[in-house]
Short mmCIF file of C-alpha atoms in Angstrom, two decimals:
data_model
loop_
_atom_site.label_atom_id
_atom_site.label_comp_id
_atom_site.label_asym_id
_atom_site.label_seq_id
_atom_site.Cartn_x
_atom_site.Cartn_y
_atom_site.Cartn_z
CA UNK A 1 203.15 5.18 234.72
CA UNK A 2 201.97 2.36 232.46
CA UNK A 3 200.79 -0.88 234.07
CA UNK A 4 200.70 -4.43 232.77
CA UNK A 5 197.46 -6.40 232.54
CA UNK A 6 198.45 -8.33 235.65
CA UNK A 7 199.03 -5.10 237.56
CA UNK A 8 195.68 -3.63 236.49
CA UNK A 9 193.99 -6.90 237.47
CA UNK A 10 195.58 -6.71 240.89
CA UNK A 11 194.37 -3.12 241.38
CA UNK A 12 190.80 -3.87 240.29
CA UNK A 13 190.61 -7.08 242.34
CA UNK A 14 191.09 -5.11 245.55
CA UNK A 15 187.85 -3.15 244.88
CA UNK A 16 185.51 -6.10 245.28
CA UNK A 17 184.35 -8.20 248.24
CA UNK A 18 185.84 -11.67 247.81
CA UNK A 19 183.02 -13.37 249.70
CA UNK A 20 180.45 -12.24 247.15
CA UNK A 21 182.65 -13.05 244.15
CA UNK A 22 183.80 -16.62 244.74
CA UNK A 23 183.47 -19.75 242.69
CA UNK A 24 183.10 -23.07 244.52
CA UNK A 25 185.17 -25.99 243.26
CA UNK A 26 185.72 -29.46 244.71
CA UNK A 27 189.11 -28.58 246.13
CA UNK A 28 189.00 -24.89 246.92
CA UNK A 29 187.09 -21.67 246.93
CA UNK A 30 188.68 -19.10 244.60
CA UNK A 31 187.89 -15.50 243.81
CA UNK A 32 186.69 -14.92 240.25
CA UNK A 33 187.16 -11.51 238.63
CA UNK A 34 185.05 -11.94 235.53
CA UNK A 35 185.11 -9.62 232.52
CA UNK A 36 182.17 -7.48 233.59
CA UNK A 37 183.69 -6.64 236.97
CA UNK A 38 187.05 -5.94 235.36
CA UNK A 39 185.51 -3.41 232.94
CA UNK A 40 183.48 -1.81 235.73
CA UNK A 41 186.57 -1.55 237.93
CA UNK A 42 188.57 0.16 235.18
CA UNK A 43 185.68 2.56 234.56
CA UNK A 44 185.58 3.48 238.25
CA UNK A 45 189.27 4.35 238.07
CA UNK A 46 189.23 6.22 234.75
CA UNK A 47 186.46 8.81 234.39
CA UNK A 48 187.15 9.23 230.64
CA UNK A 49 186.61 5.51 230.08
CA UNK A 50 183.39 5.65 232.08
CA UNK A 51 182.18 8.61 230.00
CA UNK A 52 182.77 6.67 226.79
CA UNK A 53 180.92 3.64 228.15
CA UNK A 54 178.10 5.87 229.41
CA UNK A 55 177.72 7.55 226.03
CA UNK A 56 176.34 4.39 224.45
CA UNK A 57 174.63 3.04 227.59
CA UNK A 58 177.23 0.25 227.77
CA UNK A 59 178.19 0.83 231.41
CA UNK A 60 174.60 0.65 232.68
CA UNK A 61 174.00 -2.49 230.62
CA UNK A 62 176.99 -4.26 232.20
CA UNK A 63 175.91 -3.26 235.71
CA UNK A 64 172.40 -4.64 235.10
CA UNK A 65 173.86 -8.01 234.10
CA UNK A 66 175.42 -8.48 237.54
CA UNK A 67 173.57 -10.86 239.84
CA UNK A 68 174.15 -8.73 242.93
CA UNK A 69 173.91 -4.94 243.24
CA UNK A 70 177.22 -3.29 242.46
CA UNK A 71 177.23 -1.54 245.84
CA UNK A 72 177.28 -4.91 247.61
CA UNK A 73 180.13 -6.23 245.48
CA UNK A 74 182.49 -3.39 246.34
CA UNK A 75 184.47 -3.55 249.55
CA UNK A 76 183.34 -0.97 252.09
CA UNK A 77 186.46 1.13 251.74
CA UNK A 78 185.93 1.46 247.98
CA UNK A 79 182.17 2.11 247.84
CA UNK A 80 182.86 5.84 247.62
CA UNK A 81 184.15 5.15 244.08
CA UNK A 82 180.53 4.97 242.91
CA UNK A 83 179.81 8.50 244.13
CA UNK A 84 183.06 9.94 242.78
CA UNK A 85 182.53 8.23 239.43
CA UNK A 86 178.99 9.55 239.12
CA UNK A 87 180.19 13.04 240.01
CA UNK A 88 183.07 12.95 237.55
CA UNK A 89 182.34 14.58 234.21
CA UNK A 90 184.59 15.77 231.40
CA UNK A 91 186.04 19.26 231.69
CA UNK A 92 184.34 21.81 229.47
CA UNK A 93 186.07 24.91 228.14
CA UNK A 94 184.46 28.31 228.51
CA UNK A 95 185.99 29.53 225.26
CA UNK A 96 183.73 30.58 222.35
CA UNK A 97 183.14 28.03 219.62
CA UNK A 98 185.08 28.72 216.42
CA UNK A 99 184.25 25.82 214.12
CA UNK A 100 180.71 25.85 212.71
CA UNK A 101 180.73 22.05 212.72
CA UNK A 102 180.84 22.15 216.53
CA UNK A 103 177.57 24.10 216.77
CA UNK A 104 175.02 22.31 218.95
CA UNK A 105 172.66 25.21 219.70
CA UNK A 106 171.57 26.40 216.29
CA UNK A 107 173.78 29.49 216.38
CA UNK A 108 175.31 28.71 212.97
CA UNK A 109 171.90 29.04 211.34
CA UNK A 110 171.42 32.46 212.91
CA UNK A 111 174.87 33.46 211.64
CA UNK A 112 173.86 32.31 208.13
CA UNK A 113 170.72 34.43 208.38
CA UNK A 114 172.68 37.47 209.53
CA UNK A 115 175.32 36.97 206.84
CA UNK A 116 172.64 36.85 204.16
CA UNK A 117 171.02 40.04 205.43
CA UNK A 118 174.40 41.79 205.46
CA UNK A 119 175.25 40.66 201.94
CA UNK A 120 171.95 41.95 200.57
CA UNK A 121 172.09 45.31 202.38
CA UNK A 122 173.05 48.23 200.16
CA UNK A 123 175.40 50.64 201.93
CA UNK A 124 176.77 52.62 199.00
CA UNK A 125 176.21 55.92 200.80
CA UNK A 126 177.69 55.17 204.21
CA UNK A 127 178.42 52.79 207.06
CA UNK A 128 175.88 50.40 208.58
CA UNK A 129 175.95 49.51 212.29
CA UNK A 130 174.48 46.32 213.77
CA UNK A 131 174.05 45.64 217.47
CA UNK A 132 174.26 41.97 218.47
CA UNK A 133 172.91 42.14 222.00
CA UNK A 134 172.87 39.59 224.78
CA UNK A 135 174.05 39.26 228.39
CA UNK A 136 177.48 37.96 229.34
CA UNK A 137 177.96 34.33 228.36
CA UNK A 138 175.05 34.23 225.93
CA UNK A 139 177.25 33.30 222.95
CA UNK A 140 177.87 36.63 221.21
CA UNK A 141 181.50 35.87 220.40
CA UNK A 142 180.57 32.43 219.05
CA UNK A 143 178.08 34.04 216.68
CA UNK A 144 180.74 36.52 215.54
CA UNK A 145 183.06 33.59 214.80
CA UNK A 146 180.36 31.83 212.78
CA UNK A 147 179.42 35.06 210.99
CA UNK A 148 183.04 35.60 210.02
CA UNK A 149 183.20 32.09 208.54
CA UNK A 150 179.99 32.64 206.59
CA UNK A 151 181.13 35.96 205.12
CA UNK A 152 184.70 34.94 204.29
CA UNK A 153 183.99 31.47 202.94
CA UNK A 154 180.68 32.26 201.26
CA UNK A 155 177.89 29.72 201.08
CA UNK A 156 176.08 27.73 198.45
CA UNK A 157 172.84 29.15 199.83
CA UNK A 158 173.76 32.46 198.19
CA UNK A 159 172.70 30.87 194.92
CA UNK A 160 168.99 31.59 194.83
CA UNK A 161 166.94 29.76 192.20
CA UNK A 162 170.07 28.83 190.32
CA UNK A 163 171.36 32.41 190.06
CA UNK A 164 174.63 32.70 191.92
CA UNK A 165 175.28 36.19 193.13
CA UNK A 166 178.74 37.42 192.31
CA UNK A 167 179.98 39.03 195.48
CA UNK A 168 183.33 40.56 196.35
CA UNK A 169 185.41 38.81 198.94
CA UNK A 170 185.12 40.02 202.51
CA UNK A 171 187.76 41.53 204.76
CA UNK A 172 186.95 41.10 208.45
CA UNK A 173 188.56 43.31 211.09
CA UNK A 174 188.47 41.91 214.64
CA UNK A 175 188.62 44.59 217.31
CA UNK A 176 188.52 43.75 221.02
CA UNK A 177 187.38 46.90 222.81
CA UNK A 178 188.30 45.64 226.27
CA UNK A 179 191.95 45.20 225.32
CA UNK A 180 192.14 48.69 223.84
CA UNK A 181 190.15 50.78 226.33
CA UNK A 182 193.34 52.12 227.92
CA UNK A 183 194.15 53.98 224.69
CA UNK A 184 192.71 57.46 224.29
CA UNK A 185 191.16 58.73 222.03
CA UNK A 186 189.05 55.55 221.56
CA UNK A 187 188.74 55.90 217.78
CA UNK A 188 192.50 55.78 217.17
CA UNK A 189 193.18 52.07 217.95
CA UNK A 190 190.09 51.20 215.92
CA UNK A 191 191.37 53.11 212.89
CA UNK A 192 194.84 51.57 213.33
CA UNK A 193 193.40 48.05 213.55
CA UNK A 194 191.36 48.59 210.39
CA UNK A 195 194.41 49.85 208.53
CA UNK A 196 196.71 47.06 209.76
CA UNK A 197 194.20 44.40 208.71
CA UNK A 198 193.53 45.86 205.28
CA UNK A 199 196.91 47.27 204.19
CA UNK A 200 197.85 44.21 202.11
CA UNK A 201 194.61 44.52 200.18
CA UNK A 202 195.06 48.29 199.81
CA UNK A 203 198.36 47.82 198.01
CA UNK A 204 201.87 49.24 198.28
CA UNK A 205 201.19 52.74 196.93
CA UNK A 206 198.36 53.45 199.37
CA UNK A 207 200.42 52.03 202.24
CA UNK A 208 203.31 54.31 201.28
CA UNK A 209 201.05 57.38 201.29
CA UNK A 210 199.66 56.32 204.66
CA UNK A 211 203.23 56.02 205.93
CA UNK A 212 204.04 59.55 204.81
CA UNK A 213 200.84 60.94 206.30
CA UNK A 214 201.56 59.36 209.68
CA UNK A 215 205.17 60.49 209.61
CA UNK A 216 204.36 64.12 208.81
CA UNK A 217 201.26 64.41 210.99
CA UNK A 218 201.61 66.40 214.21
CA UNK A 219 204.12 69.27 214.14
CA UNK A 220 206.31 68.47 211.13
CA UNK A 221 206.66 71.99 209.77
CA UNK A 222 207.67 73.45 213.11
CA UNK A 223 210.34 70.77 213.37
CA UNK A 224 211.57 71.44 209.85
CA UNK A 225 211.91 75.14 210.67
CA UNK A 226 213.81 74.29 213.86
CA UNK A 227 216.22 72.04 211.96
CA UNK A 228 216.68 74.73 209.29
CA UNK A 229 217.59 77.30 211.98
CA UNK A 230 220.22 74.99 213.45
CA UNK A 231 221.68 74.35 210.02
CA UNK A 232 221.77 78.11 209.34
CA UNK A 233 223.66 78.70 212.58
CA UNK A 234 226.07 75.94 211.68
CA UNK A 235 226.59 77.48 208.24
CA UNK A 236 227.31 80.91 209.76
CA UNK A 237 229.91 79.39 212.04
CA UNK A 238 231.49 77.76 209.04
CA UNK A 239 231.55 80.97 207.00
CA UNK A 240 232.99 83.01 209.85
CA UNK A 241 235.95 80.71 210.00
CA UNK A 242 237.08 80.95 206.38
CA UNK A 243 239.83 83.63 206.87
CA UNK A 244 243.36 82.30 206.16
CA UNK A 245 244.68 84.18 209.21
CA UNK A 246 242.31 82.43 211.51
CA UNK A 247 243.06 78.81 210.86
CA UNK A 248 242.46 77.67 214.44
CA UNK A 249 239.19 79.56 214.65
CA UNK A 250 238.13 78.08 211.32
CA UNK A 251 238.84 74.56 212.50
CA UNK A 252 236.94 75.10 215.74
CA UNK A 253 233.99 76.72 214.00
CA UNK A 254 233.81 73.93 211.49
CA UNK A 255 233.78 71.31 214.22
CA UNK A 256 231.12 73.19 216.15
CA UNK A 257 228.99 73.60 213.05
CA UNK A 258 229.16 69.89 212.27
CA UNK A 259 228.21 68.99 215.84
CA UNK A 260 225.29 71.43 215.83
CA UNK A 261 224.05 70.17 212.48
CA UNK A 262 224.27 66.53 213.51
CA UNK A 263 222.68 67.11 216.92
CA UNK A 264 219.84 69.17 215.48
CA UNK A 265 219.12 66.57 212.83
CA UNK A 266 219.08 63.68 215.30
CA UNK A 267 217.01 65.64 217.83
CA UNK A 268 214.53 66.71 215.19
CA UNK A 269 214.21 63.18 213.88
CA UNK A 270 213.59 61.73 217.35
CA UNK A 271 211.04 64.39 218.25
CA UNK A 272 209.38 64.13 214.87
CA UNK A 273 209.03 60.35 215.06
CA UNK A 274 207.70 60.61 218.59
CA UNK A 275 205.05 63.13 217.59
CA UNK A 276 204.07 61.43 214.38
CA UNK A 277 201.37 58.74 214.07
CA UNK A 278 203.87 56.32 212.60
CA UNK A 279 203.92 54.01 215.62
CA UNK A 280 200.20 54.27 216.38
CA UNK A 281 200.81 55.41 219.94
CA UNK A 282 198.08 56.99 222.03
CA UNK A 283 200.27 60.01 222.84
CA UNK A 284 200.85 60.65 219.15
CA UNK A 285 197.11 60.49 218.52
CA UNK A 286 196.45 62.93 221.35
CA UNK A 287 199.12 65.27 219.99
CA UNK A 288 197.53 65.06 216.55
CA UNK A 289 194.11 65.82 218.02
CA UNK A 290 195.38 68.85 219.96
CA UNK A 291 197.65 70.42 217.34
CA UNK A 292 196.06 69.63 213.98
CA UNK A 293 193.61 71.93 212.28
CA UNK A 294 190.20 70.18 212.34
CA UNK A 295 191.64 66.73 213.22
CA UNK A 296 188.25 64.98 213.13
CA UNK A 297 187.66 66.08 209.55
CA UNK A 298 191.13 64.82 208.71
CA UNK A 299 190.37 61.36 210.11
CA UNK A 300 187.00 61.31 208.34
CA UNK A 301 188.70 61.95 205.02
CA UNK A 302 191.46 59.41 205.70
CA UNK A 303 188.99 56.67 206.53
CA UNK A 304 186.76 57.60 203.62
CA UNK A 305 189.67 57.23 201.20
CA UNK A 306 190.69 53.94 202.80
CA UNK A 307 187.19 52.48 202.53
CA UNK A 308 186.72 53.74 198.97
CA UNK A 309 189.94 52.13 197.77
CA UNK A 310 189.23 48.92 199.68
CA UNK A 311 185.70 48.61 198.30
CA UNK A 312 187.11 48.29 194.80
CA UNK A 313 188.61 44.96 195.84
CA UNK A 314 186.80 43.81 198.94
CA UNK A 315 183.83 44.43 201.21
CA UNK A 316 184.64 45.46 204.77
CA UNK A 317 183.11 44.39 208.08
CA UNK A 318 184.42 45.39 211.51
CA UNK A 319 183.59 43.11 214.45
CA UNK A 320 183.75 44.87 217.84
CA UNK A 321 183.62 42.51 220.81
CA UNK A 322 183.74 42.83 224.62
CA UNK A 323 182.51 46.42 224.61
CA UNK A 324 180.33 45.47 227.58
CA UNK A 325 183.47 45.10 229.70
CA UNK A 326 184.60 48.70 229.24
CA UNK A 327 184.13 51.91 231.21
CA UNK A 328 181.32 54.29 230.35
CA UNK A 329 183.46 57.06 228.88
CA UNK A 330 185.26 54.65 226.56
CA UNK A 331 182.04 52.95 225.42
CA UNK A 332 180.37 56.24 224.55
CA UNK A 333 183.54 57.65 222.98
CA UNK A 334 184.02 54.64 220.72
CA UNK A 335 180.38 54.45 219.60
CA UNK A 336 180.26 58.19 218.96
CA UNK A 337 183.50 57.88 216.98
CA UNK A 338 181.92 55.19 214.81
CA UNK A 339 178.86 57.36 214.34
CA UNK A 340 180.77 60.53 213.41
CA UNK A 341 184.25 59.64 212.12
CA UNK A 342 183.68 56.39 210.24
CA UNK A 343 180.45 57.17 208.40
CA UNK A 344 182.18 58.09 205.14
CA UNK A 345 183.00 54.55 204.02
CA UNK A 346 180.89 51.58 202.96
CA UNK A 347 181.56 49.38 205.95
CA UNK A 348 179.57 47.20 208.34
CA UNK A 349 180.17 47.61 212.07
CA UNK A 350 178.90 44.63 214.10
CA UNK A 351 179.04 45.41 217.81
CA UNK A 352 178.52 42.55 220.27
CA UNK A 353 177.52 43.94 223.67
CA UNK A 354 174.89 43.73 226.38
CA UNK A 355 172.05 46.19 225.75
CA UNK A 356 171.73 47.15 229.41
CA UNK A 357 175.45 47.86 229.67
CA UNK A 358 175.40 50.24 226.70
CA UNK A 359 172.22 51.88 227.95
CA UNK A 360 173.72 52.49 231.38
CA UNK A 361 176.96 53.86 229.89
CA UNK A 362 175.10 56.51 227.87
CA UNK A 363 172.96 57.45 230.86
CA UNK A 364 176.02 57.86 233.10
CA UNK A 365 177.88 60.03 230.60
CA UNK A 366 174.78 62.16 229.86
CA UNK A 367 173.26 61.98 233.35
CA UNK A 368 172.36 65.70 233.28
CA UNK A 369 169.81 64.98 230.54
CA UNK A 370 168.43 61.71 231.90
CA UNK A 371 165.37 63.20 233.59
CA UNK A 372 164.47 65.73 230.90
CA UNK A 373 164.97 63.69 227.73
CA UNK A 374 163.33 60.37 227.06
CA UNK A 375 160.10 58.72 226.03
CA UNK A 376 157.66 56.45 227.77
CA UNK A 377 159.24 53.00 227.79
CA UNK A 378 162.40 54.38 226.20
CA UNK A 379 164.96 55.81 228.61
CA UNK A 380 167.73 58.11 227.44
CA UNK A 381 170.23 55.28 226.98
CA UNK A 382 167.87 53.35 224.71
CA UNK A 383 167.33 56.43 222.54
CA UNK A 384 171.09 56.75 222.09
CA UNK A 385 171.35 53.07 221.12
CA UNK A 386 168.56 53.42 218.57
CA UNK A 387 170.36 56.42 217.09
CA UNK A 388 173.68 54.56 216.95
CA UNK A 389 172.55 51.30 215.32
CA UNK A 390 170.51 50.67 212.21
CA UNK A 391 169.74 47.09 213.25
CA UNK A 392 169.56 45.50 216.70
CA UNK A 393 169.19 41.74 217.04
CA UNK A 394 169.33 39.60 220.20
CA UNK A 395 171.25 36.36 220.54
CA UNK A 396 168.75 33.49 220.02
CA UNK A 397 167.75 31.75 223.23
CA UNK A 398 168.00 27.99 223.70
CA UNK A 399 164.61 26.20 223.42
CA UNK A 400 163.63 24.84 226.83
CA UNK A 401 163.06 21.28 225.60
CA UNK A 402 166.48 21.27 223.95
CA UNK A 403 168.39 22.17 227.10
CA UNK A 404 168.16 18.61 228.50
CA UNK A 405 169.79 17.09 225.43
CA UNK A 406 172.47 19.76 225.41
CA UNK A 407 173.16 19.23 229.11
CA UNK A 408 173.55 15.50 228.61
CA UNK A 409 175.96 16.25 225.79
CA UNK A 410 178.06 18.44 228.09
CA UNK A 411 178.32 15.88 230.87
CA UNK A 412 178.73 13.03 228.35
CA UNK A 413 176.13 10.85 230.05
CA UNK A 414 174.23 10.01 226.91
CA UNK A 415 173.12 11.50 223.60
CA UNK A 416 176.75 11.56 222.49
CA UNK A 417 175.47 11.19 218.94
CA UNK A 418 173.58 14.48 219.11
CA UNK A 419 176.02 16.09 216.68
CA UNK A 420 175.45 13.49 213.97
CA UNK A 421 171.72 13.54 214.63
CA UNK A 422 171.60 17.31 214.19
CA UNK A 423 173.53 17.09 210.94
CA UNK A 424 171.02 14.61 209.55
CA UNK A 425 167.88 16.50 210.56
CA UNK A 426 169.34 19.83 209.38
CA UNK A 427 170.00 18.39 205.95
CA UNK A 428 166.46 17.04 205.84
CA UNK A 429 165.00 20.40 206.93
CA UNK A 430 167.05 22.24 204.32
CA UNK A 431 165.74 20.00 201.55
CA UNK A 432 162.14 20.37 202.76
CA UNK A 433 162.19 24.17 202.94
CA UNK A 434 163.70 24.55 199.49
CA UNK A 435 160.20 23.92 198.17
CA UNK A 436 158.66 26.82 200.14
CA UNK A 437 158.56 30.06 198.15
CA UNK A 438 156.62 32.43 200.45
CA UNK A 439 156.98 33.48 204.05
CA UNK A 440 153.57 31.99 204.89
CA UNK A 441 154.64 28.59 203.56
CA UNK A 442 157.81 28.76 205.65
CA UNK A 443 155.86 29.68 208.79
CA UNK A 444 153.39 26.86 208.12
CA UNK A 445 156.29 24.41 207.95
CA UNK A 446 157.48 25.65 211.34
CA UNK A 447 154.00 25.24 212.81
CA UNK A 448 153.66 21.70 211.47
CA UNK A 449 157.04 20.72 212.94
CA UNK A 450 155.78 21.17 216.52
CA UNK A 451 154.64 17.55 216.62
CA UNK A 452 158.09 16.28 215.65
CA UNK A 453 161.02 15.45 217.98
CA UNK A 454 162.86 18.42 219.45
CA UNK A 455 165.92 18.09 217.22
CA UNK A 456 163.76 18.15 214.10
CA UNK A 457 161.84 21.17 215.37
CA UNK A 458 165.09 23.01 215.98
CA UNK A 459 166.39 22.14 212.52
CA UNK A 460 163.19 23.42 210.86
CA UNK A 461 163.33 26.67 212.84
CA UNK A 462 166.98 27.23 211.97
CA UNK A 463 166.42 26.69 208.27
CA UNK A 464 163.27 28.82 208.33
CA UNK A 465 165.21 31.79 209.71
CA UNK A 466 167.78 31.50 206.93
CA UNK A 467 165.13 30.99 204.26
CA UNK A 468 163.19 34.08 205.36
CA UNK A 469 166.32 36.15 204.66
CA UNK A 470 166.44 35.14 201.00
CA UNK A 471 166.18 38.06 198.54
CA UNK A 472 162.97 36.76 196.95
CA UNK A 473 161.05 36.54 200.21
CA UNK A 474 162.41 39.90 201.38
CA UNK A 475 161.25 41.48 198.11
CA UNK A 476 157.74 40.03 198.54
CA UNK A 477 157.61 41.27 202.14
CA UNK A 478 158.65 44.78 201.11
CA UNK A 479 155.98 44.78 198.40
CA UNK A 480 153.37 43.73 200.97
CA UNK A 481 154.38 46.46 203.43
CA UNK A 482 154.51 49.37 200.97
CA UNK A 483 150.80 50.33 201.36
CA UNK A 484 151.39 50.97 205.08
CA UNK A 485 153.91 53.78 204.58
CA UNK A 486 151.35 56.37 205.72
CA UNK A 487 151.34 54.81 209.21
CA UNK A 488 154.94 55.83 209.89
CA UNK A 489 155.61 58.61 212.40
CA UNK A 490 156.67 61.98 211.04
CA UNK A 491 160.14 61.61 212.59
#
């Protein structure tokens, strides 16, 4: 309920000890609630107001201007307000960050780096799988959100030395494994999600052919034969009743034949729809897997055609999140499906999951081989992960010195301007590193930044990561590494 100024004044006045806040006059002694005490009192009531005052150091400045300690000015019954006010901080959501502008930990720069590497990776001959690894709560989903923004929107940084690379637009498929782990086989909801996301880009004709394929997949020919048999029986009944001397029999036979024909058609349609893949049900997928000739080859071909048609208009990336919440059998089944069924198309699979979770899942499913297969320092689960992914990259950790500033930002005690400060130093770092043309020059810039404030160090490191992913520097690095090809293992 809203209060008037007089009502707020009355509430705040009760907080303070009148004996310590009196003004002597010739006629009387009156209590004086001056402006500083009024603001402090309101801040003790409203934690949001106190947070705003704290953010600029205004609250502490007012308290310091008081002649007596604030604790002595408060009445005894209200002194607990100081503790509750100091313990009160703004609520913080646990949801992943979506907007790149809200990045305070340098994750957007890592997403820019990853986006640039993806854009410059040639996958004309097959799919490419990337493992974004990190424990729960490390920010994997946030990085996926930033990566999606970078790929879909593009970036001016793609223009290297004034030559803008003409790239197709990107189609991003978001697949939450945790929400779909109840569906078996694991590859079916993934295929369905890819199709549902891309069907507008694929066009009407392809969507129509996909519709027919799903409708007729399963046991369509057996159903057609069954319907034909019922219609044949109905026709025989009809023909048997054509004699003029058997009018009643003819009428009955005709009615029976019509009922049989209608019932068989409806029954066949219901059964056919239920067994088809039209509604993307798990049971239909299981039926397809059990009754189709070489179903895995069929899915391979379907996905290959989908990806081939899509690549004429758009590049495709599939983001798989929350796989490290799923059961072992589902995790292994989905990753093996990606490795075997979806290799035909030019598509990027980016899987965000904890490395230890995936490793344990493989070792549980293949526990019979755990002791006999493996290498020193590489258990069986790790070997499976290396076989599954072409690139594994961890979520960047937060620099230790930066944690204090980030913590203060979360509790809104001070450093509320950290966002604007980061924007300024990032722009400065970007301009400075534009002049560096080799990886050594970039690394030297990072080394020299160690004497600068933490925010500037972070900005230089972020921009260095992105700069090192530029095509020119990658080409120079590849040229430098070519003489060492003889050092590679035979396998």
